[in-house]
mmCIF file of C-alpha atoms in Angstrom:
data_model
loop_
_atom_site.group_PDB
_atom_site.id
_atom_site.type_symbol
_atom_site.label_atom_id
_atom_site.label_comp_id
_atom_site.label_asym_id
_atom_site.label_seq_id
_atom_site.Cartn_x
_atom_site.Cartn_y
_atom_site.Cartn_z
ATOM 1 C CA MET M 250 0.004 -0.022 0.019
ATOM 2 C CA LYS M 251 1.364 3.386 -0.927
ATOM 3 C CA LYS M 252 1.059 5.554 2.161
ATOM 4 C CA ARG M 253 0.836 9.308 1.932
ATOM 5 C CA GLY M 254 -0.251 12.392 3.778
ATOM 6 C CA LEU M 255 -1.107 10.737 7.126
ATOM 7 C CA ALA M 256 -2.398 12.889 9.883
ATOM 8 C CA LEU M 257 -0.491 11.299 12.734
ATOM 9 C CA VAL M 258 -2.086 12.991 15.726
ATOM 10 C CA GLY M 259 -4.708 10.356 16.372
ATOM 11 C CA CYS M 260 -2.295 7.435 15.763
ATOM 12 C CA LEU M 261 0.431 8.860 17.949
ATOM 13 C CA ALA M 262 -2.038 9.409 20.760
ATOM 14 C CA VAL M 263 -3.041 5.782 20.654
ATOM 15 C CA MET M 264 0.510 4.501 20.358
ATOM 16 C CA ALA M 265 1.566 6.656 23.289
ATOM 17 C CA ALA M 266 -1.240 5.120 25.271
ATOM 18 C CA LEU M 267 -0.226 1.624 24.205
ATOM 19 C CA GLY M 268 3.485 1.919 24.900
ATOM 20 C CA GLY M 269 5.305 2.316 28.165
ATOM 21 C CA CYS M 270 2.302 1.830 30.407
ATOM 22 C CA GLY M 271 1.076 -1.056 32.416
ATOM 23 C CA GLN M 272 -1.657 -3.205 30.983
ATOM 24 C CA GLU M 273 -5.197 -2.156 31.759
ATOM 25 C CA GLU M 274 -7.348 -4.874 33.273
ATOM 26 C CA GLY M 275 -9.397 -6.448 30.607
ATOM 27 C CA ALA M 276 -7.184 -5.275 27.704
ATOM 28 C CA ALA M 277 -5.927 -7.912 25.289
ATOM 29 C CA VAL M 278 -2.255 -8.842 25.720
ATOM 30 C CA GLY M 279 -0.213 -10.252 23.314
ATOM 31 C CA ASN M 280 3.091 -7.064 10.282
ATOM 32 C CA GLY M 281 1.356 -5.847 4.885
ATOM 33 C CA ALA M 282 0.970 -6.827 1.339
ATOM 34 C CA GLY M 283 -0.948 -4.850 -1.337
ATOM 35 C CA VAL M 284 -4.100 -2.827 -0.945
ATOM 36 C CA GLU M 285 -7.101 -4.509 -2.402
ATOM 37 C CA ALA M 286 -10.754 -3.660 -2.913
ATOM 38 C CA ALA M 287 -13.814 -5.840 -2.615
ATOM 39 C CA PRO M 288 -14.479 -6.851 -6.269
ATOM 40 C CA GLU M 289 -17.084 -4.982 -8.210
ATOM 41 C CA ASP M 290 -18.113 -6.626 -11.517
ATOM 42 C CA GLY M 291 -14.813 -8.522 -11.492
ATOM 43 C CA GLY M 292 -12.820 -5.405 -12.193
ATOM 44 C CA GLU M 293 -9.522 -4.137 -10.879
ATOM 45 C CA ASN M 294 -9.641 -1.494 -8.161
ATOM 46 C CA THR M 295 -6.668 0.127 -6.547
ATOM 47 C CA LEU M 296 -6.372 3.175 -4.351
ATOM 48 C CA ASP M 297 -3.680 4.910 -2.339
ATOM 49 C CA ALA M 298 -4.435 4.778 1.335
ATOM 50 C CA SER M 299 -2.736 6.081 4.367
ATOM 51 C CA ALA M 300 -1.402 4.327 7.444
ATOM 52 C CA THR M 301 1.572 4.373 9.720
ATOM 53 C CA ARG M 302 4.398 2.010 10.485
ATOM 54 C CA ASN M 303 5.606 1.016 13.864
ATOM 55 C CA ASN M 304 8.839 2.872 13.180
ATOM 56 C CA GLY M 305 7.053 5.997 11.938
ATOM 57 C CA GLU M 306 8.185 5.654 8.266
ATOM 58 C CA ALA M 307 5.762 5.827 5.380
ATOM 59 C CA PRO M 308 6.615 2.959 3.005
ATOM 60 C CA ASP M 309 5.586 2.602 -0.617
ATOM 61 C CA LYS M 310 4.059 -0.778 -1.487
ATOM 62 C CA PRO M 311 2.653 -1.932 -4.838
ATOM 63 C CA SER M 312 -1.059 -2.500 -5.144
ATOM 64 C CA GLN M 313 -2.327 -6.033 -5.783
ATOM 65 C CA GLU M 314 -5.066 -7.045 -8.144
ATOM 66 C CA THR M 315 -8.222 -8.388 -6.568
ATOM 67 C CA GLU M 316 -9.683 -11.359 -8.328
ATOM 68 C CA ASP M 317 -11.920 -14.142 -7.013
ATOM 69 C CA GLU M 318 -9.372 -16.846 -7.742
ATOM 70 C CA GLY M 319 -9.524 -18.417 -4.302
ATOM 71 C CA ASN M 320 -5.906 -17.724 -3.522
ATOM 72 C CA ASP M 321 -3.853 -14.945 -1.947
ATOM 73 C CA GLY M 322 -5.952 -15.328 1.186
ATOM 74 C CA GLU M 323 -9.354 -14.510 -0.289
ATOM 75 C CA THR M 324 -12.416 -16.482 -1.137
ATOM 76 C CA PRO M 325 -15.940 -15.379 -2.260
ATOM 77 C CA ALA M 326 -18.188 -14.968 0.676
ATOM 78 C CA GLU M 327 -21.220 -17.270 1.059
ATOM 79 C CA SER M 328 -22.773 -15.641 4.076
ATOM 80 C CA PRO M 329 -26.077 -13.869 4.625
ATOM 81 C CA ALA M 330 -26.857 -10.525 2.983
ATOM 82 C CA ALA M 331 -25.550 -8.594 6.026
ATOM 83 C CA ALA M 332 -22.117 -10.119 5.439
ATOM 84 C CA THR M 333 -21.870 -10.259 1.685
ATOM 85 C CA GLY M 334 -18.589 -9.240 0.052
ATOM 86 C CA THR M 335 -15.130 -10.763 -0.170
ATOM 87 C CA THR M 336 -13.884 -12.931 2.655
ATOM 88 C CA VAL M 337 -10.152 -12.334 3.239
ATOM 89 C CA THR M 338 -7.805 -14.271 5.498
ATOM 90 C CA GLN M 339 -4.420 -13.440 6.855
ATOM 91 C CA GLY M 340 -2.551 -16.405 8.203
ATOM 92 C CA GLY M 341 0.172 -16.318 10.813
ATOM 93 C CA PRO M 342 2.075 -18.306 13.380
ATOM 94 C CA PHE M 343 -0.598 -18.011 16.046
ATOM 95 C CA GLY M 344 -3.744 -18.577 13.973
ATOM 96 C CA ALA M 345 -5.736 -17.218 10.949
ATOM 97 C CA ILE M 346 -7.640 -13.966 10.975
ATOM 98 C CA SER M 347 -10.552 -13.534 8.615
ATOM 99 C CA LEU M 348 -12.976 -10.739 7.682
ATOM 100 C CA THR M 349 -15.648 -10.231 5.019
ATOM 101 C CA VAL M 350 -15.083 -6.898 3.281
ATOM 102 C CA PRO M 351 -18.104 -5.469 1.362
ATOM 103 C CA GLU M 352 -18.196 -3.412 -1.821
ATOM 104 C CA GLY M 353 -17.127 0.157 -1.307
ATOM 105 C CA TRP M 354 -14.336 -0.830 1.059
ATOM 106 C CA LYS M 355 -10.713 -1.696 0.519
ATOM 107 C CA TYR M 356 -8.389 -3.877 2.612
ATOM 108 C CA GLU M 357 -4.765 -4.726 3.091
ATOM 109 C CA LEU M 358 -3.405 -8.094 4.134
ATOM 110 C CA CYS M 359 -0.609 -7.564 6.616
ATOM 111 C CA PRO M 360 1.601 -10.664 7.075
ATOM 112 C CA MET M 361 4.196 -11.214 9.762
ATOM 113 C CA ASP M 362 7.071 -8.604 9.745
ATOM 114 C CA SER M 363 5.400 -6.463 7.122
ATOM 115 C CA ASP M 364 5.473 -3.249 9.245
ATOM 116 C CA SER M 365 2.166 -2.041 7.797
ATOM 117 C CA LEU M 366 0.143 -2.292 10.983
ATOM 118 C CA LEU M 367 -0.211 0.430 13.543
ATOM 119 C CA ILE M 368 0.892 -2.088 16.124
ATOM 120 C CA GLY M 369 0.758 -5.870 16.010
ATOM 121 C CA ASP M 370 2.314 -8.975 14.525
ATOM 122 C CA TYR M 371 -0.037 -9.576 11.522
ATOM 123 C CA GLY M 372 -3.615 -8.840 10.573
ATOM 124 C CA ILE M 373 -5.938 -7.026 8.192
ATOM 125 C CA CYS M 374 -6.515 -3.294 7.565
ATOM 126 C CA PHE M 375 -9.681 -1.927 5.953
ATOM 127 C CA PHE M 376 -11.093 1.499 5.065
ATOM 128 C CA PRO M 377 -13.653 3.128 2.728
ATOM 129 C CA GLU M 378 -12.402 3.222 -0.884
ATOM 130 C CA ASP M 379 -12.946 6.967 -1.010
ATOM 131 C CA ALA M 380 -10.984 7.629 2.172
ATOM 132 C CA ASP M 381 -7.795 9.651 1.729
ATOM 133 C CA ILE M 382 -6.329 8.688 5.116
ATOM 134 C CA GLY M 383 -7.081 6.432 8.043
ATOM 135 C CA PHE M 384 -7.983 2.831 8.570
ATOM 136 C CA VAL M 385 -9.215 0.222 10.998
ATOM 137 C CA GLU M 386 -7.071 -2.732 11.642
ATOM 138 C CA ILE M 387 -7.645 -6.103 13.377
ATOM 139 C CA ALA M 388 -4.424 -7.812 14.339
ATOM 140 C CA TYR M 389 -2.722 -10.364 16.554
ATOM 141 C CA ILE M 390 -0.770 -8.516 19.126
ATOM 142 C CA ARG M 391 1.455 -10.214 21.671
ATOM 143 C CA SER M 392 2.294 -7.100 23.630
ATOM 144 C CA PHE M 393 -0.828 -4.926 23.841
ATOM 145 C CA GLY M 394 -1.289 -2.737 26.841
ATOM 146 C CA VAL M 395 -3.104 0.552 27.575
ATOM 147 C CA CYS M 396 -2.857 3.521 29.879
ATOM 148 C CA GLY M 397 -5.829 4.635 31.982
ATOM 149 C CA THR M 398 -5.331 8.356 31.565
ATOM 150 C CA GLY M 399 -8.313 9.792 29.636
ATOM 151 C CA LEU M 400 -9.568 6.293 28.930
ATOM 152 C CA SER M 401 -13.121 5.046 29.235
ATOM 153 C CA GLN M 402 -13.925 1.410 28.659
ATOM 154 C CA GLU M 403 -17.056 -0.690 28.271
ATOM 155 C CA GLU M 404 -17.746 -4.373 27.847
ATOM 156 C CA VAL M 405 -19.101 -5.282 24.422
ATOM 157 C CA THR M 406 -19.758 -8.355 22.328
ATOM 158 C CA VAL M 407 -18.305 -8.418 18.822
ATOM 159 C CA ALA M 408 -18.714 -11.296 16.410
ATOM 160 C CA GLY M 409 -20.154 -13.254 19.276
ATOM 161 C CA HIS M 410 -17.092 -12.811 21.518
ATOM 162 C CA PRO M 411 -16.654 -10.747 24.663
ATOM 163 C CA ALA M 412 -14.417 -7.777 24.432
ATOM 164 C CA TRP M 413 -13.422 -4.403 25.911
ATOM 165 C CA LYS M 414 -14.006 -1.260 23.861
ATOM 166 C CA GLY M 415 -11.810 1.667 24.821
ATOM 167 C CA THR M 416 -12.051 5.339 23.958
ATOM 168 C CA TYR M 417 -9.643 8.114 24.820
ATOM 169 C CA ASP M 418 -10.579 11.741 25.638
ATOM 170 C CA GLY M 419 -14.288 11.232 24.764
ATOM 171 C CA HIS M 420 -14.024 11.525 20.994
ATOM 172 C CA THR M 421 -16.691 10.048 18.747
ATOM 173 C CA TYR M 422 -14.813 6.992 17.559
ATOM 174 C CA TRP M 423 -13.391 4.187 19.648
ATOM 175 C CA ASP M 424 -9.655 3.604 19.815
ATOM 176 C CA PHE M 425 -9.451 -0.128 20.378
ATOM 177 C CA ILE M 426 -11.504 -3.249 20.892
ATOM 178 C CA GLY M 427 -9.531 -5.862 22.813
ATOM 179 C CA PHE M 428 -11.003 -9.382 22.758
ATOM 180 C CA LYS M 429 -11.139 -11.610 25.808
ATOM 181 C CA GLU M 430 -10.698 -15.361 25.901
ATOM 182 C CA PRO M 431 -10.767 -17.324 23.735
ATOM 183 C CA MET M 432 -9.801 -14.540 21.260
ATOM 184 C CA ARG M 433 -7.298 -12.932 23.643
ATOM 185 C CA ASP M 434 -4.353 -11.262 21.776
ATOM 186 C CA VAL M 435 -6.609 -10.152 18.873
ATOM 187 C CA VAL M 436 -7.211 -6.386 18.889
ATOM 188 C CA ALA M 437 -9.076 -4.067 16.560
ATOM 189 C CA GLN M 438 -7.776 -0.397 16.457
ATOM 190 C CA THR M 439 -8.629 2.814 14.639
ATOM 191 C CA CYS M 440 -6.139 5.277 13.192
ATOM 192 C CA SER M 441 -6.882 8.701 11.792
ATOM 193 C CA VAL M 442 -10.478 7.850 11.048
ATOM 194 C CA GLU M 443 -11.863 11.299 11.997
ATOM 195 C CA GLY M 444 -12.499 12.380 8.376
ATOM 196 C CA TRP M 445 -14.767 9.481 7.527
ATOM 197 C CA TRP M 446 -16.011 7.902 10.787
ATOM 198 C CA GLU M 447 -19.365 9.757 10.848
ATOM 199 C CA GLY M 448 -21.700 7.767 8.679
ATOM 200 C CA ASN M 449 -19.382 4.740 8.519
ATOM 201 C CA GLU M 450 -19.302 3.566 12.133
ATOM 202 C CA GLU M 451 -22.139 1.124 11.588
ATOM 203 C CA ALA M 452 -20.424 -0.328 8.511
ATOM 204 C CA VAL M 453 -17.199 -0.764 10.479
ATOM 205 C CA MET M 454 -18.944 -2.694 13.147
ATOM 206 C CA GLU M 455 -20.787 -4.830 10.569
ATOM 207 C CA ILE M 456 -17.389 -5.784 9.093
ATOM 208 C CA LEU M 457 -16.015 -6.584 12.512
ATOM 209 C CA GLU M 458 -19.067 -8.799 13.144
ATOM 210 C CA THR M 459 -17.709 -11.081 10.360
ATOM 211 C CA PHE M 460 -14.399 -11.498 12.170
ATOM 212 C CA THR M 461 -13.127 -15.049 12.882
ATOM 213 C CA PHE M 462 -9.911 -16.292 14.395
ATOM 214 C CA ASP M 463 -8.809 -19.891 14.022
ATOM 215 C CA PRO M 464 -5.893 -20.745 16.328
ATOM 216 C CA ASP M 465 -5.604 -24.191 14.826
ATOM 217 C CA VAL M 466 -4.703 -22.867 11.410
ATOM 218 C CA ARG M 467 -1.060 -21.750 11.780
ATOM 219 C CA GLU M 468 1.690 -20.928 9.335
ATOM 220 C CA GLY M 469 5.156 -19.432 9.291
ATOM 221 C CA GLY M 470 7.436 -18.662 12.146
ATOM 222 C CA ALA M 471 7.601 -16.133 14.957
ATOM 223 C CA TYR M 472 10.309 -14.767 17.156
ATOM 224 C CA ILE M 473 9.745 -15.310 20.853
ATOM 225 C CA TYR M 474 11.407 -12.936 23.266
ATOM 226 C CA GLN M 475 13.287 -14.380 26.226
ATOM 227 C CA ASN M 476 15.675 -12.811 28.703
ATOM 228 C CA GLU M 477 18.621 -14.585 27.004
ATOM 229 C CA SER M 478 17.881 -12.597 23.868
ATOM 230 C CA GLU M 479 19.569 -9.502 25.290
ATOM 231 C CA ASN M 480 22.447 -8.539 27.493
ATOM 232 C CA GLU M 481 22.434 -5.238 29.438
ATOM 233 C CA ARG M 482 26.249 -5.308 29.901
ATOM 234 C CA ILE M 483 26.696 -4.608 26.224
ATOM 235 C CA GLY M 484 23.227 -2.974 25.624
ATOM 236 C CA LEU M 485 22.361 -5.467 22.821
ATOM 237 C CA HIS M 486 19.159 -7.257 21.854
ATOM 238 C CA LEU M 487 19.146 -10.104 19.282
ATOM 239 C CA PHE M 488 15.840 -10.814 17.499
ATOM 240 C CA LEU M 489 14.625 -12.404 14.299
ATOM 241 C CA GLU M 490 12.622 -11.321 11.265
ATOM 242 C CA GLY M 491 11.409 -13.163 8.197
ATOM 243 C CA ILE M 492 11.603 -16.601 9.711
ATOM 244 C CA SER M 493 11.157 -19.656 7.447
ATOM 245 C CA SER M 494 12.138 -23.275 7.733
ATOM 246 C CA THR M 495 15.461 -22.569 6.051
ATOM 247 C CA GLY M 496 16.546 -19.207 7.380
ATOM 248 C CA ALA M 497 15.845 -15.877 9.017
ATOM 249 C CA MET M 498 17.125 -12.325 9.384
ATOM 250 C CA LEU M 499 19.369 -11.877 12.402
ATOM 251 C CA CYS M 500 18.759 -8.445 13.918
ATOM 252 C CA TYR M 501 21.047 -6.822 16.447
ATOM 253 C CA ASN M 502 19.486 -3.863 18.159
ATOM 254 C CA GLN M 503 22.132 -1.689 19.953
ATOM 255 C CA TYR M 504 19.776 0.023 22.450
ATOM 256 C CA ASN M 505 22.569 1.319 24.658
ATOM 257 C CA LYS M 506 25.713 2.259 22.759
ATOM 258 C CA GLU M 507 27.361 3.514 25.929
ATOM 259 C CA ALA M 508 27.303 -0.014 27.468
ATOM 260 C CA PRO M 509 30.063 -1.800 25.511
ATOM 261 C CA THR M 510 33.696 -1.112 26.451
ATOM 262 C CA GLY M 511 34.795 -1.619 22.782
ATOM 263 C CA GLN M 512 33.400 -2.438 19.331
ATOM 264 C CA LEU M 513 30.759 -5.170 19.202
ATOM 265 C CA GLU M 514 31.353 -7.887 16.589
ATOM 266 C CA ASP M 515 29.932 -11.223 15.566
ATOM 267 C CA GLY M 516 31.062 -13.954 13.098
ATOM 268 C CA ASP M 517 29.672 -16.571 10.777
ATOM 269 C CA ASP M 518 29.377 -19.195 13.465
ATOM 270 C CA PHE M 519 26.005 -20.099 14.953
ATOM 271 C CA ALA M 520 24.147 -23.174 16.394
ATOM 272 C CA ILE M 521 20.465 -24.093 16.381
ATOM 273 C CA GLU M 522 18.934 -25.982 19.293
ATOM 274 C CA VAL M 523 15.476 -27.632 19.325
ATOM 275 C CA LYS M 524 13.248 -28.134 22.332
ATOM 276 C CA LYS M 525 12.342 -31.720 22.921
ATOM 277 C CA ASP M 526 10.464 -33.024 25.981
ATOM 278 C CA GLY M 527 11.036 -29.715 27.703
ATOM 279 C CA GLU M 528 14.830 -29.786 27.193
ATOM 280 C CA TRP M 529 17.066 -27.963 24.725
ATOM 281 C CA GLU M 530 19.327 -30.042 22.476
ATOM 282 C CA GLU M 531 21.288 -29.308 19.341
ATOM 283 C CA ALA M 532 19.291 -29.739 16.166
ATOM 284 C CA PRO M 533 20.339 -32.687 13.948
ATOM 285 C CA ILE M 534 23.096 -31.742 11.506
ATOM 286 C CA ALA M 535 22.210 -32.457 7.855
ATOM 287 C CA VAL M 536 25.594 -31.999 6.301
ATOM 288 C CA GLU M 537 27.732 -35.092 5.897
ATOM 289 C CA GLY M 538 31.356 -35.033 7.006
ATOM 290 C CA ASP M 539 33.262 -32.164 8.518
ATOM 291 C CA TYR M 540 32.084 -28.579 8.302
ATOM 292 C CA GLY M 541 33.282 -25.222 9.563
ATOM 293 C CA PHE M 542 32.726 -21.518 9.609
ATOM 294 C CA ASN M 543 34.761 -18.663 8.144
ATOM 295 C CA ASP M 544 36.958 -17.078 10.874
ATOM 296 C CA ILE M 545 35.777 -13.519 10.292
ATOM 297 C CA ALA M 546 34.487 -10.612 12.393
ATOM 298 C CA TYR M 547 31.562 -8.422 11.368
ATOM 299 C CA THR M 548 30.907 -5.066 13.002
ATOM 300 C CA ILE M 549 27.663 -4.479 14.811
ATOM 301 C CA SER M 550 26.658 -0.915 14.418
ATOM 302 C CA PRO M 551 26.344 1.126 17.664
ATOM 303 C CA ASP M 552 23.432 3.023 16.180
ATOM 304 C CA GLY M 553 20.060 1.369 15.472
ATOM 305 C CA THR M 554 19.657 -2.179 14.198
ATOM 306 C CA THR M 555 22.179 -4.287 12.270
ATOM 307 C CA ARG M 556 20.624 -7.004 10.092
ATOM 308 C CA ARG M 557 22.319 -10.084 8.687
ATOM 309 C CA GLU M 558 20.667 -12.777 6.534
ATOM 310 C CA LEU M 559 21.173 -16.265 7.916
ATOM 311 C CA ASN M 560 20.571 -19.351 5.825
ATOM 312 C CA TRP M 561 20.915 -22.565 7.852
ATOM 313 C CA GLU M 562 19.646 -25.050 5.222
ATOM 314 C CA TRP M 563 23.237 -26.041 4.291
ATOM 315 C CA LEU M 564 23.835 -27.194 7.881
ATOM 316 C CA TYR M 565 20.542 -28.241 9.328
ATOM 317 C CA GLY M 566 18.344 -28.725 6.273
ATOM 318 C CA GLU M 567 14.723 -27.650 6.368
ATOM 319 C CA LEU M 568 13.586 -27.426 9.966
ATOM 320 C CA ALA M 569 10.444 -29.214 10.961
ATOM 321 C CA PRO M 570 7.668 -27.445 12.951
ATOM 322 C CA GLY M 571 8.696 -26.987 16.548
ATOM 323 C CA GLU M 572 10.380 -24.705 19.071
ATOM 324 C CA TYR M 573 13.930 -23.562 18.363
ATOM 325 C CA ARG M 574 16.626 -21.114 19.445
ATOM 326 C CA ILE M 575 19.678 -19.773 17.637
ATOM 327 C CA ARG M 576 22.871 -19.370 19.652
ATOM 328 C CA LYS M 577 25.129 -16.538 18.588
ATOM 329 C CA GLY M 578 28.384 -15.352 20.021
ATOM 330 C CA VAL M 579 29.151 -11.609 20.297
ATOM 331 C CA THR M 580 32.548 -10.081 21.152
ATOM 332 C CA ASP M 581 33.131 -6.803 22.904
ATOM 333 C CA PHE M 582 36.486 -6.075 21.147
ATOM 334 C CA ARG M 583 38.923 -3.475 22.543
ATOM 335 C CA GLY M 584 42.086 -4.638 20.886
ATOM 336 C CA ALA M 585 44.320 -7.623 20.080
ATOM 337 C CA GLY M 586 43.994 -10.018 23.019
ATOM 338 C CA ASP M 587 41.697 -7.649 24.811
ATOM 339 C CA TYR M 588 38.052 -8.590 24.509
ATOM 340 C CA ASP M 589 35.065 -10.169 26.191
ATOM 341 C CA ASN M 590 32.795 -12.841 24.744
ATOM 342 C CA TYR M 591 29.014 -13.021 25.258
ATOM 343 C CA VAL M 592 26.332 -15.437 24.114
ATOM 344 C CA LEU M 593 22.857 -14.404 23.028
ATOM 345 C CA TYR M 594 19.897 -16.653 22.110
ATOM 346 C CA ALA M 595 17.075 -15.833 19.666
ATOM 347 C CA TYR M 596 14.057 -18.087 20.289
ATOM 348 C CA PHE M 597 11.489 -18.872 17.601
ATOM 349 C CA THR M 598 8.689 -21.146 16.716
ATOM 350 C CA LEU M 599 7.917 -22.812 13.337
ATOM 351 C CA ASN M 600 4.577 -24.139 12.136
#
């Protein structure tokens, strides 16, 4: 989706409320592809829409064609008149999210690590096709929390499931709907909807009434934070993006560049462990004979996040579904013979 001209005030207010504060009781706890429109006469419809990324950047993404081909996460709806339209599904490592989007509305499928959501792991955004900015998203969020300042909440039922609806500062639109069990970790949010909310609120709720979440239909991989993923002594956090059965993107976030005593470095070496019967053991090696790693040091930038592509297929083959962790060594290098070694683990799950 090509994102342009976003009025950030409403989004930033919500994000400020969601970040850095304790979780509100009853709130849910816990990234997109092209913009598409509900098909009309089988034609192609594309439109620039506006949204925000978790890092505040405005990415350009190509539009996708919408056709009733039964692939790319969409199938023709066969529900009652109140829910007619195009049923779209975004799969992910924790379950599949589905909505029915009627004519006159557009949507964006937001897969894991896509950065198109306001906040969340993966989900679906939707908005009126004549809207210049703003959207509603429904997403799986593993770290959702809210602040109580200026917040009013009420218990509601959406798509047959109990939820909390929260509104900040008494404006006319709600800010979030956090589902309770068994849909916990699924949250609907609004962003910059002021320009089109009036007259469309009922349609938004009708779309949300078609929401389904199937935790048994899982796909892809997900990074799982653990304490061993970071080390405060060197101010470094290791996490993963773009996880597949054959590789992932290693991401080093230097969140405190004053912590290391020298230059942080890593190398080509790594190891993958698999969890079996509650215990960690090294994953079976697929390569025959001896193997080794290049003896080389790569610099980890003291500013922001350093990313390195890691392909482990040559060593471990294609990993089966399960729980894994990558072990990586990091050196705090001050000079020849003067350094400290640290070990970080990046945990992940595969479906």
